[in-house]
Tab-separated table of N, CA and C in Angstrom:
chain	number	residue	atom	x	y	z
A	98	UNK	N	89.095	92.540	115.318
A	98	UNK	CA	90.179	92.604	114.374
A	98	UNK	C	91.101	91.428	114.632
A	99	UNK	N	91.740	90.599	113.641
A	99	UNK	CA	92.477	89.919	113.680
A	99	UNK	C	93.923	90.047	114.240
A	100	UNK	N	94.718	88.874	114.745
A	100	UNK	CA	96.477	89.291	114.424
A	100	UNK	C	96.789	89.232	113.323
A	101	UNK	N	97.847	90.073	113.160
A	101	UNK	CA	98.760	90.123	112.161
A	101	UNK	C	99.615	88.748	112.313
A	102	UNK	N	100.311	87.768	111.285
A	102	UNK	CA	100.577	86.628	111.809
A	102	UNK	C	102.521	87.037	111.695
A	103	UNK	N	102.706	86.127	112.677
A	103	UNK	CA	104.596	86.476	112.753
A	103	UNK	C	104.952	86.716	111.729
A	104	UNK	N	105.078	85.812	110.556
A	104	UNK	CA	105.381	85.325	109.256
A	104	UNK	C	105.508	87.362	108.253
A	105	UNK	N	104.156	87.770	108.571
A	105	UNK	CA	104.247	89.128	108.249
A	105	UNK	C	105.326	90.303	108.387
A	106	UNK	N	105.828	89.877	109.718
A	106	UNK	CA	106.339	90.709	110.760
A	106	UNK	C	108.030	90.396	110.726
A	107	UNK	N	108.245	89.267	110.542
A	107	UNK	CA	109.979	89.084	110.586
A	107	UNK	C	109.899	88.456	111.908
A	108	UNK	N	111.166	88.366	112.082
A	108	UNK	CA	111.765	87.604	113.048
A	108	UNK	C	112.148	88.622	113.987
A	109	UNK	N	111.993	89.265	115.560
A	109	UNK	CA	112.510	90.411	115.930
A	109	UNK	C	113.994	89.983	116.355
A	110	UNK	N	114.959	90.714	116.633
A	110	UNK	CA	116.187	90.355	116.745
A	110	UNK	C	116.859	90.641	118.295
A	111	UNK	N	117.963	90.737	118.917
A	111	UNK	CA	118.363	91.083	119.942
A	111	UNK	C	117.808	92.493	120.253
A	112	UNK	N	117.797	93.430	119.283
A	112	UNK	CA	117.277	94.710	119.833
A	112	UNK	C	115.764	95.053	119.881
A	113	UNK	N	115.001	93.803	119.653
A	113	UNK	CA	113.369	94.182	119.561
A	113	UNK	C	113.020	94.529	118.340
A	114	UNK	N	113.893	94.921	117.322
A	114	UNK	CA	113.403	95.398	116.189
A	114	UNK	C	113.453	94.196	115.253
A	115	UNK	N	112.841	94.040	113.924
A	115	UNK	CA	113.070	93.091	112.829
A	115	UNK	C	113.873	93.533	111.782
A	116	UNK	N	114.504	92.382	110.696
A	116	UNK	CA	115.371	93.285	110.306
A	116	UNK	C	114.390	93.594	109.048
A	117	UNK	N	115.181	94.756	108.108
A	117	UNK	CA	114.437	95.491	107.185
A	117	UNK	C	114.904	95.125	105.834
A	118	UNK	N	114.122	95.245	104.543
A	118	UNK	CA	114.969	95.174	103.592
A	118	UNK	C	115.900	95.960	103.529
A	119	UNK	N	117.236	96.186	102.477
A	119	UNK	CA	118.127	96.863	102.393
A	119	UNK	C	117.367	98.203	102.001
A	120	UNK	N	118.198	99.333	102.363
A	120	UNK	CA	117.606	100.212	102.420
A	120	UNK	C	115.925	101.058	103.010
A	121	UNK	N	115.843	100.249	103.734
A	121	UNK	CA	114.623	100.414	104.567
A	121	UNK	C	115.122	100.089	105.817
A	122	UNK	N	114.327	101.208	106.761
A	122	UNK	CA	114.210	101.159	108.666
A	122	UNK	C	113.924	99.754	109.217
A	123	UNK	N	114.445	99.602	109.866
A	123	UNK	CA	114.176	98.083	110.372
A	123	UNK	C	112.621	98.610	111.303
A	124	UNK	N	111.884	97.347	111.856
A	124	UNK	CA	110.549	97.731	111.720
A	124	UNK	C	110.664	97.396	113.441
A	125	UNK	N	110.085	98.562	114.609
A	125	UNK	CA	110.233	98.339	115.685
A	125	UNK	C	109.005	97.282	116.182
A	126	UNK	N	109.650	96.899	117.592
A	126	UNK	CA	108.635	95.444	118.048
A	126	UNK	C	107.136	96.031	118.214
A	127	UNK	N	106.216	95.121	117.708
A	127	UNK	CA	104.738	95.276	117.902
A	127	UNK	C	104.484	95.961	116.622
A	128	UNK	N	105.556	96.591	115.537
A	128	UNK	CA	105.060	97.129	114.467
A	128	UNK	C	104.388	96.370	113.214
A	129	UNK	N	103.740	96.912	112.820
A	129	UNK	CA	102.982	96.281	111.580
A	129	UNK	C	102.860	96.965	110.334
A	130	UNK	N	103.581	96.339	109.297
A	130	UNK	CA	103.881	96.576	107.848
A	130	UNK	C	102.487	97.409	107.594
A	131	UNK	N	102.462	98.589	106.702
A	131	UNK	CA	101.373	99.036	105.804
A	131	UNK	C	100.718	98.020	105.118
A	132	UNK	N	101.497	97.509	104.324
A	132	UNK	CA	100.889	96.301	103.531
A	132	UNK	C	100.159	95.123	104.045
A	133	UNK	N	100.351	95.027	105.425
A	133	UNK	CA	99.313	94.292	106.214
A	133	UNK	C	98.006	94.361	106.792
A	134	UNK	N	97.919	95.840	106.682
A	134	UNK	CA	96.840	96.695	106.941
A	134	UNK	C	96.114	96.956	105.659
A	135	UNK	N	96.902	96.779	104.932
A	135	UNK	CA	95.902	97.377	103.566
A	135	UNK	C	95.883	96.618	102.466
A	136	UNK	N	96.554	95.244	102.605
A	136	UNK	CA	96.350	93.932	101.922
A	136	UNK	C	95.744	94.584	100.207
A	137	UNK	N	96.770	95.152	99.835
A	137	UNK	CA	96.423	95.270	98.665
A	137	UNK	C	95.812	96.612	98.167
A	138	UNK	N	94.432	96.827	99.139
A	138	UNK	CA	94.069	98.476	98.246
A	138	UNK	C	94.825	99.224	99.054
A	139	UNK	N	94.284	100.487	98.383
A	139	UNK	CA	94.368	101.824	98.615
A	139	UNK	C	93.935	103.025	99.657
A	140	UNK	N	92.930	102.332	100.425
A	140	UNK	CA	92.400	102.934	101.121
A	140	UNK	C	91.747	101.745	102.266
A	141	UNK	N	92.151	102.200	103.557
A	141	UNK	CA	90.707	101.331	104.771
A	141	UNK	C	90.029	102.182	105.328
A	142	UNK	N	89.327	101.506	106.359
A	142	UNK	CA	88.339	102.693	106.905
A	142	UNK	C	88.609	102.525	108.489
A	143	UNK	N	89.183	102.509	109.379
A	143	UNK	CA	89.287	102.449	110.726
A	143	UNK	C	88.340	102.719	111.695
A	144	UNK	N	87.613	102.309	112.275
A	144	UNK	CA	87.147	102.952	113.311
A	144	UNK	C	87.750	102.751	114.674
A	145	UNK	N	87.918	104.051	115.339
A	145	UNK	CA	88.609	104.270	115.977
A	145	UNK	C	87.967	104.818	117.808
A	146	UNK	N	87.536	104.470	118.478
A	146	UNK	CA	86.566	105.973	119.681
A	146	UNK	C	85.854	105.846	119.118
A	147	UNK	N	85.126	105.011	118.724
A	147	UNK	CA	83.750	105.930	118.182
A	147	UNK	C	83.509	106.717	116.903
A	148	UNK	N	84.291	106.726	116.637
A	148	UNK	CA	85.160	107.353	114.961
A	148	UNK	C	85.487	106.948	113.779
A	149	UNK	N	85.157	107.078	112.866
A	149	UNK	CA	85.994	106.563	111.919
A	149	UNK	C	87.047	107.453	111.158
A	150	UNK	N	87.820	106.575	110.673
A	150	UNK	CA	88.958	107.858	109.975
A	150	UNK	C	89.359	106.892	108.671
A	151	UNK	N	89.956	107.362	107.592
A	151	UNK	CA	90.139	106.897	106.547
A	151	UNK	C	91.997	106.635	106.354
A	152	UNK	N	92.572	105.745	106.054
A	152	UNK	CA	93.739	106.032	105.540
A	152	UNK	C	94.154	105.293	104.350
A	153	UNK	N	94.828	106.330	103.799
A	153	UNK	CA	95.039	106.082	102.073
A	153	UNK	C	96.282	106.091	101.605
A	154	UNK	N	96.898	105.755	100.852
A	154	UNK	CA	97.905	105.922	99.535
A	154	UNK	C	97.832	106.702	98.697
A	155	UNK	N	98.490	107.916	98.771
A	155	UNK	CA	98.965	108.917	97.472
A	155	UNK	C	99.273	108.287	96.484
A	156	UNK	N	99.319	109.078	95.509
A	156	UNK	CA	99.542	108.496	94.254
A	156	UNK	C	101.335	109.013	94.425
A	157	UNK	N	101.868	109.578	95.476
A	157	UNK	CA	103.311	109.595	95.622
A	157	UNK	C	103.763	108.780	96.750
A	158	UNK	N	102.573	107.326	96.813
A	158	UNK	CA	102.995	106.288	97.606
A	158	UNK	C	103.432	106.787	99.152
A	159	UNK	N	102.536	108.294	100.028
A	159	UNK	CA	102.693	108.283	100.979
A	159	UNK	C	101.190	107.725	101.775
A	160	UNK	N	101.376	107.839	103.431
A	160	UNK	CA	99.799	107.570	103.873
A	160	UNK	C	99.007	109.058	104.125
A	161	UNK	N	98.123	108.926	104.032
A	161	UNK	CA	97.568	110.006	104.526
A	161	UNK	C	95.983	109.684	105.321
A	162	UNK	N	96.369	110.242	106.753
A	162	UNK	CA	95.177	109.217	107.991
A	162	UNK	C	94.322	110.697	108.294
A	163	UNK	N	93.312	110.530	107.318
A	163	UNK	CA	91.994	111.935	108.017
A	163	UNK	C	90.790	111.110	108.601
A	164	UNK	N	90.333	112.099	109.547
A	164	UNK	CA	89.104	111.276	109.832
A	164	UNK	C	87.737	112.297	108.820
């Protein structure tokens, strides 16, 4: 798997975190945007252990991670 590149991620600030758009959680250090993970669709496939698990986008724009 690739890095995620800084540029994605923000700039982190004195407290480790990056800052957030307005009205959104600022994003803690080592975190990585949804939208970086899922570059667009709706669904990836993870494998995980030996595992795979699926995670998706509701159509009420939440995630939902089953294996």
């Amino acid at each position: 798997m690739s890095d995620v590149s800084a540029a994605g991620r923000g700039d982190p600030g004195a407290s480790g975190r990056t800052e957030g758009q307005p009205g959104q959680p600022s994003l803690p250090e080592g975190g990585i945007p949804s939208a970086a993970l899922l570059q667009g669709r709706r669904e990836i496939v993870i494998l995980h252990a030996g595992s795979l698990y699926r995670l998706r986008v509701t159509a009420n724009d939440k995630l939902i991670l089953t294996k």
